[in-house]
Amino acid sequence: MNDYANPWGYRLQWMYLLLVVTTLMSPVFYVMYVSFNENGFGAAEYVFTLEWYGVIFTDKLMMNALGWTLSLAVVTTVVTVPFAVLAAKFYKTARSKVWVVFLLLSPLFVAADIFGAALLVYFKNLNHTLVWVGDWMDTGVMDGWFKLGFTTAWIGLIIYTIPYAFIVVLITMGRYKVQQTEAARACGATAWRAFWDIEFPQIRPGVMSACAFTVILCFNEYTRTSLLKGGFDTFTTVLVSQMLNEGMSEQSYAMSSFVSFLAIAAIGSIILWTLVRSEKLGAEARAKAAPVAS
Amino acid sequence: MILIDRLARGAFLLPLVFMLVFFALPIALTAVWSVFERTMFWMEPGFTLFAYENFFTSARLWNFLASMYHSLIAVVICLVLGFPIAVFVHRRVPQVAQHRVVLLFILPFMVSEIIRIFALRPVLQRNGLVNETLQYLGITSEPITSILFTPTGVIIGEVLSFLPFIVFSGFLAMEAVPKYIFEVCEDLGASTFRIYKDVILPLAAPGIFAGSVFIFVNGIGVALLPNILGGPGAVNAGLIATQAIVALDFPLAMAVSAIMMVTLFGLLYLGHRLFDLTTILEPAR
């Protein structure tokens, strides 16, 4: 802000920004508020309780779904984040960037139901083809490769999360000066060593953020997973089926709030961590500069 | 050594190959499957335009057009509410804090879309948060019943679900706009409206366009929005596709998907020809 600008205009703009964030979050905050009410939604009297959260953790179906969701989130992160790093490195050196961007970011623009439907039919056809090839080769090894289940849900989630991880890693990589790699290579380091010892420490915050985003996105995803999962349930599919069958029960409010708390805690931790880290780096830089300054 | 080098180079192509096989190919094949013959539980190779005829000569077309109209309204509202935030963050927030402020808009986005949309029901319904607040403040004497289970509910859901994207894409686009431009314009006596209309909007056009396409396409494609907030009559392309899959009419589901893809890629191609959409990632290069 320049010295001649109206400070109230600046404050009003900040207030507007925070108002929009609060409005975007208000439905979630309201659900959290209701989840602690013993009498549930719309009751005249508000009595604080943690009972509904206790119910979630004693629900076997829910705990089973949580297990599946966590497994999916972990295996998706293991593939998505290295893919995002590889893709970002490829993008930086690619001659024709349009196609790389197009391929990696297009899933953002394709609605979940449309992509889920396309992938569902693709896997079913792929499965038919593999069974046919297996029959022709007199082997049944390939019969279940793309049967709807964990693997197909996993592939769907990788495609869903890659654009987000790619953008996060690419933005972090944008600040890295490639001359450092060139210098390391000139000193005799292998390509891997130059990446691991020089580049990776500098893009680590982006990689960590990409991991966190991927896990959260997997935890929250519903449409693609419900179409591609086959026989098992994830956290959101249980939640939605309960919501659709029984309406918003007190348990549904608690489940929704629980997932939201996890997501907010993860993002909050990332923001705090980057704040603390930048403070620490700043302090280190000031400490190094101090003898020179004096 | 040469082999290892080649393998290492090939590794960089892995994500692209994966996306080609499991994203581009299924999306492209929707056009092929949409002309297949429908069978009792599946479909078989053939050539028929029955699925398209089914779509274009029924109420589905009007529902699709209505969802496009509602999506357009959501795009305009998101632009009006969200883009000034991107400009403010770029212009007034110190450089070191800019990404953290933008991260604030990731916060609602990190909460499941399902939860956010479902959570709107108790907020918008007859005895929900909005009506209770309006009555408490004395603005209305009776609950407003025309919000939930109407197109208004769907538009509110779209705005609350997708607004962060216009902030993200707007912010990315604004990174390519030098800050001194604002000062130059002000020194030359241009009004705020004129600065936006003649300078900022043309410079940030790629980001605005990308964000708008995202909102528009998801508005007509996310089935949950009309399903949960729109009531019995509200339908969009995503809902038509999922309903077709439930009814085991796979060619119709694929025809709807193909129509959506043509709409999406047509818009992206147009946008790229007009604004060169890769410039959104320019600061990251």
XYZ file of C-alpha atoms in Angstrom:
579
model
C 0.000 0.000 0.000
C 1.415 3.432 -0.844
C 1.532 6.219 1.727
C -1.170 8.263 0.009
C -3.786 5.528 -0.271
C -6.804 5.546 1.993
C -6.099 3.069 4.834
C -9.819 2.382 5.179
C -10.021 1.201 1.589
C -7.212 -1.238 2.350
C -8.931 -2.457 5.549
C -12.263 -2.815 3.770
C -10.645 -4.925 1.076
C -9.136 -7.206 3.737
C -12.514 -7.430 5.471
C -14.161 -8.359 2.175
C -11.553 -11.077 1.551
C -12.065 -12.559 5.021
C -15.848 -12.292 4.650
C -15.701 -14.334 1.423
C -13.499 -17.005 3.056
C -15.856 -17.130 6.061
C -18.910 -17.370 3.790
C -17.286 -20.217 1.850
C -16.566 -21.996 5.120
C -19.845 -21.133 6.867
C -21.750 -24.278 5.797
C -18.906 -26.402 7.169
C -18.717 -24.375 10.398
C -22.480 -24.711 10.789
C -22.263 -28.494 10.359
C -19.507 -28.580 13.007
C -21.691 -26.521 15.347
C -24.642 -28.891 14.893
C -22.394 -31.966 15.326
C -21.766 -31.006 18.976
C -25.457 -30.608 19.761
C -26.952 -33.519 21.657
C -30.396 -32.624 20.294
C -29.279 -32.426 16.669
C -30.215 -29.985 13.914
C -33.073 -27.509 14.422
C -33.517 -28.248 18.145
C -34.658 -25.354 20.316
C -32.108 -26.175 23.012
C -28.333 -26.546 22.419
C -26.654 -29.126 24.667
C -22.942 -29.730 24.034
C -21.921 -33.349 23.506
C -19.197 -35.489 21.941
C -21.534 -38.466 21.786
C -21.988 -38.413 17.994
C -18.228 -38.596 17.456
C -18.069 -41.607 19.757
C -20.722 -43.286 17.629
C -18.556 -42.963 14.498
C -15.604 -44.756 16.059
C -17.711 -47.669 17.292
C -19.300 -48.108 13.864
C -17.574 -51.124 12.253
C -18.688 -50.185 8.746
C -17.240 -46.728 9.192
C -13.918 -47.946 10.602
C -13.628 -50.432 7.738
C -14.317 -47.633 5.250
C -11.725 -45.453 6.967
C -9.164 -48.224 6.512
C -9.906 -48.512 2.787
C -9.796 -44.729 2.362
C -6.441 -44.469 4.110
C -4.992 -47.304 2.000
C -6.211 -45.627 -1.186
C -4.828 -42.266 -0.062
C -1.401 -43.745 0.705
C -0.989 -45.725 -2.520
C -2.284 -42.790 -4.579
C 0.194 -40.407 -2.952
C 3.035 -42.848 -3.575
C 2.342 -42.673 -7.328
C 0.895 -39.177 -7.797
C 3.645 -37.133 -6.175
C 6.630 -38.761 -7.977
C 4.606 -38.482 -11.203
C 4.019 -34.793 -10.502
C 7.740 -34.208 -9.901
C 8.685 -36.095 -13.076
C 6.032 -34.235 -15.081
C 7.114 -30.847 -13.734
C 10.747 -31.557 -14.616
C 9.705 -32.714 -18.063
C 7.532 -29.609 -18.519
C 10.435 -27.290 -17.725
C 12.566 -28.775 -20.497
C 9.805 -29.599 -23.003
C 9.849 -27.749 -26.310
C 6.116 -27.905 -26.835
C 4.610 -27.083 -23.464
C 1.008 -26.816 -24.682
C 0.465 -30.563 -24.975
C 2.082 -31.313 -21.639
C -0.105 -28.753 -19.878
C -3.140 -29.888 -21.821
C -2.668 -33.528 -20.870
C -1.817 -32.916 -17.230
C -4.356 -30.225 -16.416
C -7.337 -31.395 -18.481
C -8.699 -33.642 -15.694
C -9.359 -30.435 -13.732
C -11.853 -29.369 -16.366
C -13.645 -32.670 -16.855
C -16.570 -33.052 -14.476
C -16.255 -35.954 -12.047
C -19.382 -37.783 -13.207
C -18.432 -37.550 -16.869
C -14.875 -38.764 -16.315
C -16.015 -41.451 -13.869
C -18.557 -42.736 -16.405
C -15.965 -42.771 -19.212
C -13.397 -44.597 -17.079
C -15.985 -47.106 -15.836
C -16.892 -48.084 -19.415
C -13.187 -48.082 -20.381
C -12.294 -50.525 -17.593
C -15.244 -52.772 -18.398
C -14.188 -52.884 -22.067
C -10.549 -53.370 -21.119
C -11.559 -56.258 -18.910
C -13.636 -57.837 -21.706
C -10.668 -57.448 -24.065
C -8.195 -58.987 -21.601
C -10.502 -61.939 -20.942
C -10.822 -62.448 -24.705
C -7.032 -62.249 -25.157
C -6.591 -64.628 -22.196
C -8.981 -67.134 -23.764
C -7.115 -66.870 -27.047
C -3.772 -67.426 -25.281
C -5.310 -70.101 -23.071
C -4.490 -68.289 -19.811
C -6.636 -66.672 -17.137
C -3.886 -64.497 -15.610
C -5.219 -61.217 -17.000
C -8.889 -61.872 -16.255
C -9.249 -59.648 -13.215
C -6.678 -56.938 -13.882
C -9.175 -54.183 -14.513
C -12.189 -55.599 -12.708
C -13.833 -52.788 -10.737
C -12.145 -52.672 -7.346
C -9.179 -51.196 -5.528
C -6.924 -50.894 -8.622
C -9.520 -49.105 -10.750
C -10.418 -46.696 -7.916
C -6.682 -46.116 -7.439
C -6.156 -45.241 -11.117
C -9.157 -42.899 -11.012
C -7.741 -41.131 -7.969
C -4.262 -40.790 -9.486
C -5.729 -39.029 -12.506
C -7.877 -36.832 -10.286
C -4.965 -35.754 -8.052
C -2.152 -35.371 -10.619
C -3.164 -31.877 -11.841
C -3.183 -30.465 -8.293
C 0.132 -32.057 -7.340
C 1.652 -30.976 -10.678
C 0.668 -27.321 -10.189
C 1.979 -27.229 -6.614
C 5.312 -28.821 -7.553
C 5.655 -26.691 -10.698
C 5.118 -23.451 -8.796
C 7.767 -24.465 -6.229
C 10.136 -25.535 -8.999
C 9.666 -22.147 -10.659
C 11.735 -20.581 -7.879
C 14.609 -23.033 -8.358
C 17.526 -21.777 -10.435
C 18.575 -24.433 -12.908
C 22.140 -23.053 -12.956
C 22.651 -24.773 -9.586
C 22.084 -28.149 -11.211
C 24.417 -27.186 -14.046
C 27.086 -26.214 -11.514
C 26.678 -29.521 -9.654
C 26.923 -31.464 -12.916
C 30.002 -29.476 -13.900
C 31.559 -30.503 -10.556
C 31.015 -34.148 -11.507
C 27.744 -34.969 -9.748
C 25.449 -37.465 -11.442
C 22.009 -36.270 -12.563
C 20.390 -38.121 -9.635
C 22.826 -36.687 -7.077
C 22.355 -33.157 -8.431
C 18.608 -33.603 -8.117
C 18.599 -35.273 -4.698
C 21.250 -33.116 -2.984
C 20.697 -29.741 -4.647
C 17.250 -29.445 -6.189
C 15.083 -31.635 -3.965
C 15.856 -29.832 -0.672
C 14.696 -26.614 -2.326
C 11.468 -28.030 -3.741
C 10.722 -30.119 -0.638
C 8.004 -27.754 0.700
C 6.154 -28.106 -2.618
C 6.525 -31.885 -2.595
C 5.270 -32.081 1.009
C 2.313 -29.831 0.174
C 1.555 -32.011 -2.860
C 1.549 -35.077 -0.551
C -0.833 -33.380 1.883
C -3.154 -32.211 -0.900
C -3.209 -35.656 -2.477
C -4.137 -37.356 0.810
C -6.870 -34.797 1.525
C -8.253 -34.998 -2.020
C -8.372 -38.811 -1.793
C -10.125 -38.594 1.553
C -12.727 -36.220 0.134
C -13.333 -37.698 -3.295
C -16.692 -39.334 -3.868
C -17.980 -39.456 -7.444
C -15.115 -41.218 -9.242
C -14.488 -43.570 -6.329
C -18.155 -44.553 -6.052
C -18.252 -45.393 -9.766
C -14.934 -47.258 -9.854
C -14.583 -48.874 -6.437
C -16.488 -52.109 -7.025
C -17.314 -53.902 -3.776
C -15.680 -51.922 -0.960
C -16.669 -48.666 0.719
C -14.754 -45.498 1.418
C -15.433 -42.815 3.999
C -17.378 -40.580 1.629
C -19.379 -43.371 0.008
C -20.588 -44.507 3.462
C -21.314 -40.907 4.394
C -23.297 -40.203 1.239
C -25.254 -43.447 1.376
C -26.206 -42.652 4.998
C -27.153 -39.088 4.036
C -29.250 -40.219 1.074
C -30.945 -43.078 2.958
C -31.524 -41.508 6.357
C -31.091 -37.786 5.644
C -28.656 -35.701 7.663
C -28.579 -37.681 10.914
C -26.558 -36.525 13.926
C -23.966 -39.140 13.004
C -23.725 -37.693 9.473
C -23.028 -34.253 10.948
C -20.305 -35.738 13.156
C -18.754 -37.681 10.257
C -18.754 -34.614 8.002
C -17.207 -32.509 10.751
C -14.573 -35.126 11.496
C -13.356 -35.174 7.878
C -13.447 -31.371 7.736
C -11.432 -31.083 10.973
C -8.786 -33.393 9.518
C -8.535 -31.379 6.292
C -8.422 -28.024 8.068
C -5.809 -29.318 10.532
C -3.635 -30.559 7.647
C -3.822 -27.287 5.698
C -3.440 -25.253 8.885
C -0.302 -27.231 9.718
C 1.143 -26.562 6.261
C 0.489 -22.817 6.597
C 1.993 -22.773 10.108
C 4.959 -24.874 9.029
C 5.756 -22.573 6.083
C 5.392 -19.534 8.369
C 7.711 -20.980 11.024
C 10.174 -22.173 8.363
C 10.344 -18.799 6.615
C 10.799 -17.106 10.016
C 13.613 -19.558 10.824
C 15.305 -19.044 7.453
C 14.964 -15.284 7.862
C 16.521 -15.442 11.337
C 19.384 -17.605 10.038
C 20.005 -15.163 7.176
C 19.963 -12.198 9.579
C 22.368 -14.029 11.933
C 24.774 -14.713 9.046
C 24.542 -11.100 7.884
C 25.043 -9.652 11.378
C 28.886 -9.846 11.531
C 29.108 -8.345 8.053
C 26.713 -5.549 8.990
C 28.585 -4.748 12.181
C 25.372 -46.347 -19.412
C 23.505 -45.245 -22.542
C 20.717 -47.667 -21.649
C 20.455 -46.235 -18.111
C 20.371 -42.708 -19.568
C 17.589 -43.690 -21.954
C 15.638 -45.370 -19.146
C 16.024 -42.263 -16.993
C 14.791 -40.078 -19.845
C 11.894 -42.472 -20.397
C 10.907 -42.114 -16.740
C 10.047 -38.460 -17.351
C 7.506 -39.592 -19.916
C 5.791 -42.047 -17.532
C 3.197 -39.576 -16.189
C 2.301 -38.483 -19.711
C 1.950 -42.079 -20.923
C -0.218 -42.847 -17.893
C -2.439 -39.850 -18.621
C -2.672 -40.827 -22.284
C -3.731 -44.399 -21.494
C -6.084 -43.744 -18.573
C -7.354 -40.253 -19.300
C -7.089 -39.160 -22.929
C -7.951 -42.550 -24.412
C -11.126 -43.188 -22.340
C -12.286 -39.628 -22.991
C -11.679 -39.962 -26.749
C -13.364 -43.367 -26.841
C -16.616 -41.957 -25.401
C -17.381 -40.769 -28.956
C -16.918 -44.316 -30.285
C -18.956 -46.004 -27.536
C -21.753 -43.478 -27.944
C -22.605 -44.928 -31.376
C -22.586 -48.558 -30.174
C -25.833 -50.575 -30.024
C -27.423 -50.843 -26.599
C -28.000 -54.396 -25.310
C -29.899 -55.543 -22.232
C -27.038 -54.984 -19.767
C -24.184 -53.622 -21.869
C -23.507 -52.521 -25.472
C -22.114 -54.071 -28.633
C -20.098 -52.662 -31.555
C -22.225 -51.096 -34.278
C -23.183 -47.710 -35.588
C -26.328 -45.970 -34.452
C -27.069 -42.379 -33.574
C -29.968 -43.443 -31.369
C -28.298 -42.176 -28.154
C -27.827 -38.711 -29.692
C -31.385 -38.727 -31.038
C -32.529 -39.741 -27.561
C -30.640 -36.787 -26.104
C -31.446 -34.070 -28.636
C -35.143 -34.851 -29.097
C -36.128 -35.166 -25.454
C -36.425 -32.982 -22.377
C -32.774 -33.834 -21.671
C -31.649 -31.197 -24.181
C -33.690 -28.480 -22.450
C -32.398 -29.601 -19.071
C -28.855 -29.452 -20.456
C -29.437 -25.939 -21.842
C -31.043 -24.816 -18.572
C -28.022 -26.120 -16.626
C -25.758 -24.189 -19.031
C -27.743 -21.029 -18.312
C -27.477 -21.550 -14.531
C -23.762 -22.252 -14.889
C -23.260 -19.036 -16.833
C -24.947 -17.070 -14.041
C -22.649 -18.803 -11.511
C -19.603 -17.890 -13.654
C -20.597 -14.208 -13.710
C -21.230 -14.139 -9.941
C -17.902 -15.893 -9.242
C -16.085 -13.409 -11.471
C -17.662 -10.382 -9.824
C -17.016 -11.720 -6.305
C -13.709 -13.512 -6.809
C -11.594 -11.644 -9.350
C -11.266 -8.403 -7.312
C -9.803 -10.574 -4.529
C -7.103 -11.864 -6.897
C -6.312 -8.268 -7.910
C -6.235 -7.122 -4.271
C -3.870 -9.929 -3.224
C -1.523 -9.220 -6.132
C -1.576 -5.459 -5.713
C -1.828 -4.799 -1.995
C -0.573 -7.865 -0.098
C 3.222 -8.055 0.423
C 4.927 -10.494 -1.943
C 6.000 -12.939 0.815
C 2.441 -13.263 2.160
C 0.611 -13.533 -1.178
C 0.730 -17.306 -1.512
C -0.396 -17.757 2.090
C -3.407 -15.523 1.526
C -4.313 -17.498 -1.595
C -3.879 -20.657 0.481
C -6.797 -19.416 2.625
C -9.051 -20.113 -0.358
C -7.752 -23.663 -0.543
C -9.126 -24.232 2.950
C -12.814 -24.503 1.952
C -11.777 -26.372 -1.153
C -10.000 -29.011 0.930
C -13.247 -29.909 2.673
C -15.071 -32.556 0.665
C -17.318 -31.201 -2.049
C -19.967 -33.642 -0.854
C -19.867 -32.235 2.648
C -19.909 -28.646 1.439
C -22.905 -29.277 -0.797
C -24.774 -31.333 1.797
C -23.928 -28.739 4.437
C -25.778 -26.141 2.381
C -29.059 -27.945 3.011
C -29.295 -27.076 6.718
C -28.001 -23.592 5.895
C -30.512 -22.810 3.162
C -33.578 -24.736 4.260
C -36.750 -23.322 5.819
C -35.486 -23.357 9.423
C -31.808 -23.097 8.432
C -29.047 -20.616 9.196
C -29.922 -18.088 6.449
C -33.616 -17.868 7.279
C -32.990 -17.788 11.033
C -30.455 -14.973 10.621
C -32.700 -12.969 8.294
C -35.608 -13.289 10.703
C -33.426 -12.530 13.723
C -32.212 -9.322 12.059
C -35.818 -8.417 11.207
C -35.123 -8.388 7.457
C -37.843 -10.973 6.787
C -40.843 -11.940 8.871
C -41.312 -15.408 7.342
C -38.789 -17.979 6.108
C -37.896 -17.729 2.413
C -38.783 -21.042 0.793
C -37.584 -20.266 -2.722
C -33.872 -20.925 -2.069
C -33.426 -24.645 -1.538
C -34.653 -27.136 -4.190
C -34.804 -24.414 -6.850
C -32.342 -23.215 -9.513
C -31.315 -20.510 -7.029
C -30.088 -23.247 -4.668
C -28.075 -24.835 -7.495
C -26.499 -21.490 -8.442
C -25.615 -20.759 -4.793
C -24.074 -24.235 -4.566
C -22.046 -23.668 -7.741
C -20.781 -20.290 -6.542
C -19.766 -21.617 -3.115
C -18.186 -24.736 -4.605
C -16.189 -23.132 -7.399
C -15.453 -19.539 -6.347
C -11.916 -20.393 -5.108
C -10.961 -21.376 -8.665
C -11.529 -17.899 -10.042
C -9.324 -16.574 -7.214
C -6.561 -19.107 -8.042
C -6.647 -18.639 -11.794
C -7.075 -14.872 -11.438
C -4.095 -14.731 -9.083
C -1.935 -16.790 -11.446
C -2.939 -14.506 -14.314
C -2.258 -11.384 -12.244
C 1.297 -12.571 -11.550
C 2.022 -11.667 -15.164
C 0.745 -8.090 -14.629
C 3.473 -5.726 -13.393
C 2.439 -3.761 -10.294
C 3.574 -0.430 -11.702
C 0.756 -0.619 -14.237
C -1.734 0.328 -11.517
C 0.349 3.345 -10.537
C 0.791 4.417 -14.156
C -2.960 4.208 -14.755
C -3.735 6.138 -11.571
C -1.134 8.785 -12.413
C -2.795 9.216 -15.781
C -6.127 9.763 -14.026
C -7.921 6.558 -15.032
C -10.898 5.529 -12.884
C -10.918 2.128 -11.110
C -13.574 0.870 -13.567
C -11.483 1.964 -16.535
C -8.316 0.364 -15.098
C -10.192 -2.940 -14.784
C -11.936 -2.727 -18.160
C -9.090 -1.490 -20.357
C -5.950 -2.775 -18.649
C -6.398 -5.505 -16.035
C -9.066 -7.625 -17.722
C -7.238 -7.875 -21.079
C -3.945 -8.716 -19.339
C -5.505 -11.290 -17.012
C -7.805 -12.715 -19.710
C -6.139 -16.173 -19.925
C -6.593 -16.800 -16.187
C -10.123 -15.434 -16.146
C -11.042 -17.559 -19.134
C -9.547 -20.746 -17.633
C -11.298 -20.162 -14.308
C -14.592 -19.422 -16.051
C -14.414 -22.560 -18.212
C -13.670 -24.608 -15.103
C -16.732 -23.254 -13.298
C -18.961 -23.498 -16.363
C -18.033 -27.081 -17.216
C -18.201 -28.317 -13.632
C -21.489 -26.490 -13.152
C -23.059 -28.513 -15.953
C -21.173 -31.686 -15.075
C -21.276 -32.180 -11.300
C -24.376 -34.287 -10.664
C -24.465 -33.715 -6.921
C -25.383 -30.038 -7.205
C -28.817 -30.427 -8.823
C -29.279 -33.763 -7.081
C -28.918 -32.338 -3.584
C -29.823 -28.671 -3.942
C -32.000 -28.512 -7.033
C -34.935 -30.700 -6.151
C -36.773 -33.175 -8.380
C -36.821 -31.130 -11.621
C -33.174 -30.051 -11.651
C -30.944 -32.007 -14.021
C -27.555 -31.370 -15.610
C -25.286 -33.317 -17.955
C -23.522 -35.135 -15.108
C -26.820 -36.277 -13.660
C -28.092 -37.428 -17.082
C -24.912 -39.509 -17.520
C -25.113 -41.109 -14.058
C -28.840 -41.776 -14.447
C -28.125 -43.427 -17.806
C -25.481 -45.662 -16.181
C -27.902 -46.639 -13.408
C -30.444 -47.492 -16.143
C -27.677 -49.494 -17.932
C -28.010 -47.230 -20.992
C -24.257 -46.970 -21.548
C -24.400 -45.505 -25.096
C -26.529 -42.594 -23.804
C -24.106 -42.003 -20.913
C -21.236 -41.990 -23.416
C -23.116 -39.668 -25.789
C -23.622 -37.164 -22.954
C -19.943 -37.501 -22.041
C -18.932 -36.955 -25.673
C -21.138 -33.846 -25.919
C -19.564 -32.517 -22.719
C -16.077 -33.212 -24.051
C -16.791 -31.442 -27.337
C -18.157 -28.452 -25.380
C -15.147 -28.418 -23.051
C -12.405 -28.865 -25.628
C -14.151 -26.489 -28.017
C -14.113 -23.817 -25.321
C -10.493 -24.542 -24.366
C -9.389 -24.456 -28.013
C -11.189 -21.158 -28.540
C -9.657 -19.758 -25.360
C -6.190 -20.914 -26.335
C -6.473 -19.350 -29.801
C -7.685 -16.092 -28.296
C -5.509 -15.787 -25.202
C -2.770 -18.500 -25.240
C -3.744 -20.305 -22.043
C -0.181 -21.525 -21.322
C 0.687 -17.955 -20.298
C -1.161 -18.659 -17.021
C 1.835 -20.763 -15.993
C 4.282 -18.199 -17.372
C 5.600 -17.007 -13.975
C 6.304 -20.613 -13.034
C 8.423 -21.229 -16.129
